[in-house]
mmCIF file of C-alpha atoms and ligand atoms in Angstrom:
data_model
loop_
_atom_site.group_PDB
_atom_site.id
_atom_site.type_symbol
_atom_site.label_atom_id
_atom_site.label_comp_id
_atom_site.label_asym_id
_atom_site.label_seq_id
_atom_site.Cartn_x
_atom_site.Cartn_y
_atom_site.Cartn_z
ATOM 1 C CA MET A 632 1.694 -70.886 -7.402
ATOM 2 C CA LYS A 633 -2.381 -71.236 -6.425
ATOM 3 C CA ILE A 634 -4.760 -69.287 -8.279
ATOM 4 C CA VAL A 635 -7.967 -69.119 -6.829
ATOM 5 C CA SER A 636 -10.610 -67.584 -9.423
ATOM 6 C CA ALA A 637 -13.516 -65.457 -7.730
ATOM 7 C CA LYS A 638 -16.680 -64.075 -9.291
ATOM 8 C CA ASP A 639 -16.483 -60.423 -8.350
ATOM 9 C CA TYR A 640 -14.885 -58.386 -5.661
ATOM 10 C CA ASN A 641 -17.102 -59.730 -2.513
ATOM 11 C CA ASP A 642 -16.313 -62.884 -3.538
ATOM 12 C CA MET A 643 -12.186 -62.383 -3.730
ATOM 13 C CA SER A 644 -12.923 -60.957 -0.510
ATOM 14 C CA ARG A 645 -14.373 -63.831 1.271
ATOM 15 C CA LYS A 646 -12.094 -65.782 0.111
ATOM 16 C CA ALA A 647 -9.047 -64.255 0.815
ATOM 17 C CA ALA A 648 -10.532 -63.561 4.356
ATOM 18 C CA ASN A 649 -10.850 -67.184 4.671
ATOM 19 C CA ILE A 650 -7.458 -67.905 3.616
ATOM 20 C CA ILE A 651 -6.569 -65.187 6.745
ATOM 21 C CA SER A 652 -9.054 -67.051 9.206
ATOM 22 C CA ALA A 653 -7.634 -70.535 8.350
ATOM 23 C CA GLN A 654 -4.273 -68.976 9.335
ATOM 24 C CA VAL A 655 -5.450 -67.417 12.413
ATOM 25 C CA ILE A 656 -7.297 -70.359 13.456
ATOM 26 C CA MET A 657 -4.385 -72.992 13.100
ATOM 27 C CA LYS A 658 -1.972 -70.446 14.710
ATOM 28 C CA PRO A 659 -3.598 -68.158 16.922
ATOM 29 C CA GLY A 660 -0.240 -66.130 17.621
ATOM 30 C CA CYS A 661 0.477 -66.030 14.085
ATOM 31 C CA VAL A 662 2.054 -62.822 12.296
ATOM 32 C CA LEU A 663 0.264 -61.178 9.748
ATOM 33 C CA GLY A 664 1.873 -59.085 7.263
ATOM 34 C CA LEU A 665 -0.469 -56.403 6.066
ATOM 35 C CA ALA A 666 -1.281 -54.112 3.208
ATOM 36 C CA THR A 667 -3.258 -51.103 2.839
ATOM 37 C CA GLY A 668 -4.989 -49.791 -0.671
ATOM 38 C CA GLY A 669 -8.681 -50.460 -1.976
ATOM 39 C CA THR A 670 -7.933 -53.887 -2.527
ATOM 40 C CA PRO A 671 -7.951 -55.517 0.913
ATOM 41 C CA VAL A 672 -10.578 -53.201 2.214
ATOM 42 C CA GLY A 673 -13.095 -55.869 1.446
ATOM 43 C CA THR A 674 -11.160 -58.830 2.975
ATOM 44 C CA TYR A 675 -10.932 -56.709 6.181
ATOM 45 C CA LYS A 676 -14.230 -56.249 6.183
ATOM 46 C CA GLN A 677 -15.414 -59.656 6.237
ATOM 47 C CA LEU A 678 -12.984 -60.407 8.980
ATOM 48 C CA ILE A 679 -14.326 -57.634 11.043
ATOM 49 C CA ASP A 680 -17.890 -59.410 10.086
ATOM 50 C CA TRP A 681 -16.135 -62.532 11.388
ATOM 51 C CA TYR A 682 -15.024 -61.054 14.510
ATOM 52 C CA ASN A 683 -17.875 -59.908 16.018
ATOM 53 C CA LYS A 684 -20.127 -63.096 15.143
ATOM 54 C CA GLY A 685 -17.080 -64.494 17.230
ATOM 55 C CA ASP A 686 -15.577 -66.887 14.536
ATOM 56 C CA ILE A 687 -12.482 -65.068 14.800
ATOM 57 C CA ASP A 688 -9.846 -63.774 17.568
ATOM 58 C CA PHE A 689 -7.168 -61.441 16.715
ATOM 59 C CA SER A 690 -6.259 -61.379 20.513
ATOM 60 C CA GLU A 691 -2.518 -63.170 20.230
ATOM 61 C CA VAL A 692 -2.233 -61.887 16.076
ATOM 62 C CA THR A 693 0.961 -59.589 15.631
ATOM 63 C CA THR A 694 0.429 -57.281 12.880
ATOM 64 C CA ILE A 695 3.311 -55.812 10.590
ATOM 65 C CA ASN A 696 2.277 -53.485 7.618
ATOM 66 C CA LEU A 697 4.212 -53.156 4.413
ATOM 67 C CA ASP A 698 5.242 -49.742 4.072
ATOM 68 C CA GLU A 699 4.358 -46.008 5.309
ATOM 69 C CA TYR A 700 4.839 -42.317 4.169
ATOM 70 C CA ARG A 701 7.938 -40.931 5.573
ATOM 71 C CA GLY A 702 7.019 -37.345 7.155
ATOM 72 C CA LEU A 703 3.957 -38.486 8.299
ATOM 73 C CA LYS A 704 2.674 -38.776 11.731
ATOM 74 C CA ARG A 705 0.419 -41.653 12.665
ATOM 75 C CA ASP A 706 -2.266 -39.326 13.261
ATOM 76 C CA HIS A 707 -2.680 -38.199 9.896
ATOM 77 C CA GLU A 708 -5.416 -38.580 7.898
ATOM 78 C CA GLN A 709 -3.477 -40.067 5.191
ATOM 79 C CA SER A 710 -0.990 -42.012 6.993
ATOM 80 C CA TYR A 711 -0.958 -46.048 6.925
ATOM 81 C CA TRP A 712 -1.172 -46.077 10.500
ATOM 82 C CA TYR A 713 -4.367 -44.183 10.201
ATOM 83 C CA PHE A 714 -5.745 -46.080 7.332
ATOM 84 C CA MET A 715 -5.500 -49.496 9.097
ATOM 85 C CA HIS A 716 -6.794 -48.286 12.311
ATOM 86 C CA ASP A 717 -10.047 -46.595 10.403
ATOM 87 C CA ASN A 718 -10.354 -49.855 8.181
ATOM 88 C CA PHE A 719 -9.194 -52.581 10.591
ATOM 89 C CA PHE A 720 -7.737 -52.396 13.922
ATOM 90 C CA ASN A 721 -10.622 -49.990 15.338
ATOM 91 C CA TYR A 722 -12.808 -52.935 14.911
ATOM 92 C CA VAL A 723 -11.195 -56.008 15.997
ATOM 93 C CA ASN A 724 -9.172 -56.739 18.804
ATOM 94 C CA VAL A 725 -5.504 -56.930 17.828
ATOM 95 C CA PRO A 726 -3.671 -55.797 21.262
ATOM 96 C CA GLU A 727 -2.050 -52.543 20.063
ATOM 97 C CA GLU A 728 1.115 -52.989 21.337
ATOM 98 C CA ASN A 729 1.198 -55.718 18.678
ATOM 99 C CA ILE A 730 0.377 -53.466 15.507
ATOM 100 C CA HIS A 731 3.358 -52.469 13.479
ATOM 101 C CA VAL A 732 3.560 -50.172 10.502
ATOM 102 C CA PRO A 733 6.792 -48.550 9.616
ATOM 103 C CA ASP A 734 7.711 -45.148 11.466
ATOM 104 C CA GLY A 735 6.984 -42.312 9.188
ATOM 105 C CA ALA A 736 7.404 -39.880 11.428
ATOM 106 C CA ASN A 737 11.451 -41.268 12.048
ATOM 107 C CA PRO A 738 13.102 -38.602 10.098
ATOM 108 C CA ASP A 739 16.120 -41.052 9.977
ATOM 109 C CA SER A 740 15.929 -43.482 7.451
ATOM 110 C CA ASP A 741 18.685 -45.708 8.094
ATOM 111 C CA GLU A 742 17.072 -46.115 11.842
ATOM 112 C CA ALA A 743 13.454 -46.487 10.796
ATOM 113 C CA CYS A 744 14.103 -49.512 8.469
ATOM 114 C CA ARG A 745 16.623 -51.119 10.402
ATOM 115 C CA GLU A 746 14.037 -50.974 13.255
ATOM 116 C CA TYR A 747 11.295 -52.357 11.204
ATOM 117 C CA GLU A 748 13.663 -55.345 10.038
ATOM 118 C CA GLU A 749 14.221 -55.622 13.721
ATOM 119 C CA ILE A 750 10.869 -55.946 14.684
ATOM 120 C CA ILE A 751 10.054 -58.667 11.590
ATOM 121 C CA ARG A 752 13.112 -60.606 13.079
ATOM 122 C CA LYS A 753 11.894 -60.549 16.712
ATOM 123 C CA ALA A 754 8.381 -61.557 15.794
ATOM 124 C CA GLY A 755 9.986 -64.505 14.343
ATOM 125 C CA GLY A 756 9.480 -63.416 10.651
ATOM 126 C CA ILE A 757 6.115 -63.145 9.069
ATOM 127 C CA ASP A 758 3.259 -66.207 8.839
ATOM 128 C CA LEU A 759 1.787 -64.508 6.064
ATOM 129 C CA GLN A 760 1.925 -61.676 3.985
ATOM 130 C CA LEU A 761 -1.068 -60.298 2.138
ATOM 131 C CA LEU A 762 -0.431 -58.107 -0.976
ATOM 132 C CA GLY A 763 -2.341 -56.085 -3.666
ATOM 133 C CA ILE A 764 -0.695 -54.977 -7.067
ATOM 134 C CA GLY A 765 -0.169 -51.864 -8.918
ATOM 135 C CA THR A 766 -0.809 -51.677 -12.383
ATOM 136 C CA ASP A 767 2.906 -51.035 -12.918
ATOM 137 C CA GLY A 768 3.720 -54.561 -10.723
ATOM 138 C CA HIS A 769 4.493 -52.523 -7.673
ATOM 139 C CA ILE A 770 4.218 -54.545 -4.397
ATOM 140 C CA GLY A 771 4.599 -52.536 -1.477
ATOM 141 C CA PHE A 772 6.215 -49.422 -2.778
ATOM 142 C CA ASN A 773 8.349 -51.455 -4.573
ATOM 143 C CA GLU A 774 8.492 -49.907 -7.813
ATOM 144 C CA PRO A 775 9.839 -51.267 -11.595
ATOM 145 C CA GLY A 776 13.278 -51.741 -11.612
ATOM 146 C CA GLU A 777 14.005 -51.902 -7.655
ATOM 147 C CA ALA A 778 16.643 -54.799 -6.648
ATOM 148 C CA PHE A 779 15.201 -57.979 -5.532
ATOM 149 C CA GLU A 780 17.519 -58.346 -2.682
ATOM 150 C CA LEU A 781 16.316 -55.194 -0.480
ATOM 151 C CA ARG A 782 15.025 -55.488 2.785
ATOM 152 C CA THR A 783 13.321 -52.673 4.243
ATOM 153 C CA HIS A 784 14.351 -49.271 2.936
ATOM 154 C CA CYS A 785 13.264 -45.593 2.003
ATOM 155 C CA VAL A 786 12.013 -45.050 -1.480
ATOM 156 C CA ASP A 787 11.488 -41.655 -3.763
ATOM 157 C CA LEU A 788 8.263 -41.955 -4.559
ATOM 158 C CA THR A 789 7.921 -41.886 -8.471
ATOM 159 C CA GLU A 790 6.437 -38.436 -10.155
ATOM 160 C CA SER A 791 3.271 -40.411 -11.313
ATOM 161 C CA THR A 792 2.935 -41.314 -7.975
ATOM 162 C CA ILE A 793 2.921 -38.084 -6.422
ATOM 163 C CA LYS A 794 0.823 -36.685 -8.548
ATOM 164 C CA SER A 795 -2.060 -39.371 -8.758
ATOM 165 C CA ASN A 796 -1.557 -38.715 -4.339
ATOM 166 C CA THR A 797 -2.538 -35.052 -4.751
ATOM 167 C CA ARG A 798 -6.338 -35.768 -4.851
ATOM 168 C CA PHE A 799 -5.671 -37.259 -1.032
ATOM 169 C CA PHE A 800 -3.885 -34.326 0.200
ATOM 170 C CA GLY A 801 -4.569 -30.477 0.102
ATOM 171 C CA SER A 802 -1.862 -29.847 -2.750
ATOM 172 C CA GLU A 803 0.696 -31.563 -4.288
ATOM 173 C CA GLY A 804 3.401 -29.850 -1.925
ATOM 174 C CA GLU A 805 1.691 -31.798 1.072
ATOM 175 C CA VAL A 806 2.407 -35.069 -0.751
ATOM 176 C CA PRO A 807 5.423 -37.329 1.020
ATOM 177 C CA LYS A 808 7.932 -37.464 -1.546
ATOM 178 C CA GLN A 809 9.493 -40.744 0.414
ATOM 179 C CA ALA A 810 7.933 -43.490 1.735
ATOM 180 C CA TYR A 811 9.306 -46.218 3.847
ATOM 181 C CA THR A 812 8.679 -50.025 2.516
ATOM 182 C CA MET A 813 9.536 -53.556 3.454
ATOM 183 C CA GLY A 814 11.511 -54.654 0.342
ATOM 184 C CA ILE A 815 11.410 -57.670 -1.765
ATOM 185 C CA LYS A 816 13.479 -59.799 0.390
ATOM 186 C CA SER A 817 11.442 -59.330 3.514
ATOM 187 C CA ILE A 818 8.199 -60.126 1.391
ATOM 188 C CA MET A 819 10.101 -62.960 -0.146
ATOM 189 C CA GLN A 820 10.846 -64.451 3.715
ATOM 190 C CA ALA A 821 7.316 -64.563 4.582
ATOM 191 C CA ARG A 822 6.036 -68.094 5.058
ATOM 192 C CA LYS A 823 2.986 -67.679 2.994
ATOM 193 C CA VAL A 824 2.142 -64.813 0.577
ATOM 194 C CA LEU A 825 -1.445 -63.733 -0.595
ATOM 195 C CA MET A 826 -2.123 -61.315 -2.943
ATOM 196 C CA VAL A 827 -5.293 -60.039 -3.781
ATOM 197 C CA VAL A 828 -6.519 -58.451 -7.071
ATOM 198 C CA ASN A 829 -9.668 -57.015 -8.926
ATOM 199 C CA GLY A 830 -10.767 -55.197 -11.648
ATOM 200 C CA GLU A 831 -10.059 -55.025 -15.330
ATOM 201 C CA ASN A 832 -7.324 -52.421 -14.811
ATOM 202 C CA LYS A 833 -5.048 -55.167 -13.078
ATOM 203 C CA ALA A 834 -5.449 -57.955 -15.901
ATOM 204 C CA ASP A 835 -2.477 -57.188 -18.073
ATOM 205 C CA ILE A 836 -0.011 -56.537 -14.812
ATOM 206 C CA VAL A 837 -1.484 -60.265 -13.867
ATOM 207 C CA LYS A 838 -0.559 -61.872 -17.021
ATOM 208 C CA ALA A 839 3.168 -60.075 -16.983
ATOM 209 C CA ALA A 840 3.169 -61.172 -13.068
ATOM 210 C CA LEU A 841 2.331 -64.489 -13.123
ATOM 211 C CA PHE A 842 2.901 -65.816 -16.788
ATOM 212 C CA GLY A 843 6.017 -63.359 -17.737
ATOM 213 C CA PRO A 844 9.601 -63.488 -17.256
ATOM 214 C CA VAL A 845 10.846 -63.277 -13.663
ATOM 215 C CA THR A 846 12.375 -59.588 -13.873
ATOM 216 C CA PRO A 847 12.799 -56.543 -11.431
ATOM 217 C CA GLU A 848 10.822 -54.644 -14.230
ATOM 218 C CA VAL A 849 7.413 -56.398 -12.859
ATOM 219 C CA PRO A 850 8.270 -56.780 -9.221
ATOM 220 C CA ALA A 851 5.516 -58.852 -8.590
ATOM 221 C CA SER A 852 6.699 -61.627 -10.817
ATOM 222 C CA ILE A 853 9.224 -62.670 -8.224
ATOM 223 C CA LEU A 854 6.169 -64.170 -6.511
ATOM 224 C CA GLN A 855 6.657 -67.006 -9.073
ATOM 225 C CA MET A 856 9.553 -68.123 -7.335
ATOM 226 C CA HIS A 857 7.832 -68.053 -3.457
ATOM 227 C CA PRO A 858 7.152 -71.653 -2.443
ATOM 228 C CA ASP A 859 3.562 -71.115 -0.923
ATOM 229 C CA PHE A 860 2.056 -67.985 -2.932
ATOM 230 C CA THR A 861 -2.067 -67.993 -3.851
ATOM 231 C CA ILE A 862 -3.540 -65.375 -5.696
ATOM 232 C CA VAL A 863 -7.150 -64.484 -5.347
ATOM 233 C CA GLY A 864 -8.531 -62.784 -8.400
ATOM 234 C CA ASP A 865 -12.214 -61.639 -9.887
ATOM 235 C CA GLU A 866 -13.441 -62.563 -13.480
ATOM 236 C CA ALA A 867 -12.110 -59.014 -14.253
ATOM 237 C CA ALA A 868 -8.512 -59.263 -13.095
ATOM 238 C CA PHE A 869 -8.132 -62.882 -14.684
ATOM 239 C CA SER A 870 -10.086 -61.795 -17.898
ATOM 240 C CA LYS A 871 -6.212 -62.082 -19.760
ATOM 241 C CA ILE A 872 -5.227 -65.540 -18.176
ATOM 242 C CA LYS A 873 -8.525 -67.069 -18.604
ATOM 243 C CA ASP A 874 -7.011 -69.608 -20.843
ATOM 244 C CA LEU A 875 -3.635 -70.318 -18.775
ATOM 245 C CA ILE A 876 -5.774 -71.645 -15.999
HETATM 246 C C1 F6R B 289 -0.358 -51.068 0.080
HETATM 247 C C2 F6R B 289 1.006 -51.168 -1.112
HETATM 248 C C3 F6R B 289 0.544 -51.322 -2.388
HETATM 249 C C4 F6R B 289 -0.932 -51.510 -3.085
HETATM 250 C C5 F6R B 289 -0.992 -51.341 -4.472
HETATM 251 C C6 F6R B 289 -2.222 -51.690 -4.977
HETATM 252 O O1 F6R B 289 -0.029 -51.223 1.566
HETATM 253 O O2 F6R B 289 1.792 -51.360 -0.802
HETATM 254 O O3 F6R B 289 1.533 -51.765 -3.215
HETATM 255 O O4 F6R B 289 -1.210 -52.660 -2.634
HETATM 256 O O5 F6R B 289 -0.576 -50.057 -5.001
HETATM 257 O O6 F6R B 289 -3.084 -50.835 -4.603
HETATM 258 P P1 F6R B 289 -5.104 -51.005 -4.739
HETATM 259 O O7 F6R B 289 -5.212 -52.295 -4.049
HETATM 260 O O8 F6R B 289 -5.309 -49.568 -4.135
HETATM 261 O O9 F6R B 289 -5.156 -51.003 -5.969
#
């Protein structure tokens, strides 16, 4: 486990983008596992900036996103497909056919999840998986208590997730109740894992995930067992582990 301290959000974003950039330079045809959420947005911005300066080329890269709401079409403004295009893909040269997000519009969850695992397998596995972390330790949509050995599967969103997502949709009734997510096993099979984390509200969970017991109650704790796991965090997120690193 490598713990990389950053001053603030911008510094965290730049350091994470540097690691991704190194991956793409060393292996131009690499497979990047990507995440949505607020934390990686700055990392994507930095990569876009370097792309515009001609410092990085994504023309041979394949991307495989972590998760998607079940029931949302790609063009829905709250879909993760939409989010990724809005924050990254529309501004760089990843070929459209190399972009993969679980198919939220497929109501057959077994088929959607099986096909996604097949995409990962055919791509040759994920070289670098980018992750955020939820305040309860979730990674992807793998909530506390989720079995470590699952691959891509369909999850029921918790009541609190549905409630907190209501702000992005018109009403609670419009919030999807399920999602397709890579499982912990799919994530653990990535050759490298890079987590980004910022803000004081993540400080407790960072300590539990990195230095607490490895338990399904803290899904991210399994990353302690990953052979090539790097976490980049700002001062606030690392405030409770200062004496341990
Ligand atoms: C994103 C994802 C989630 C987020 C997590 C943290 O694809 O699967 O696990 O990484 O909820 O979200 P933010 O970065 O918004 O705090």
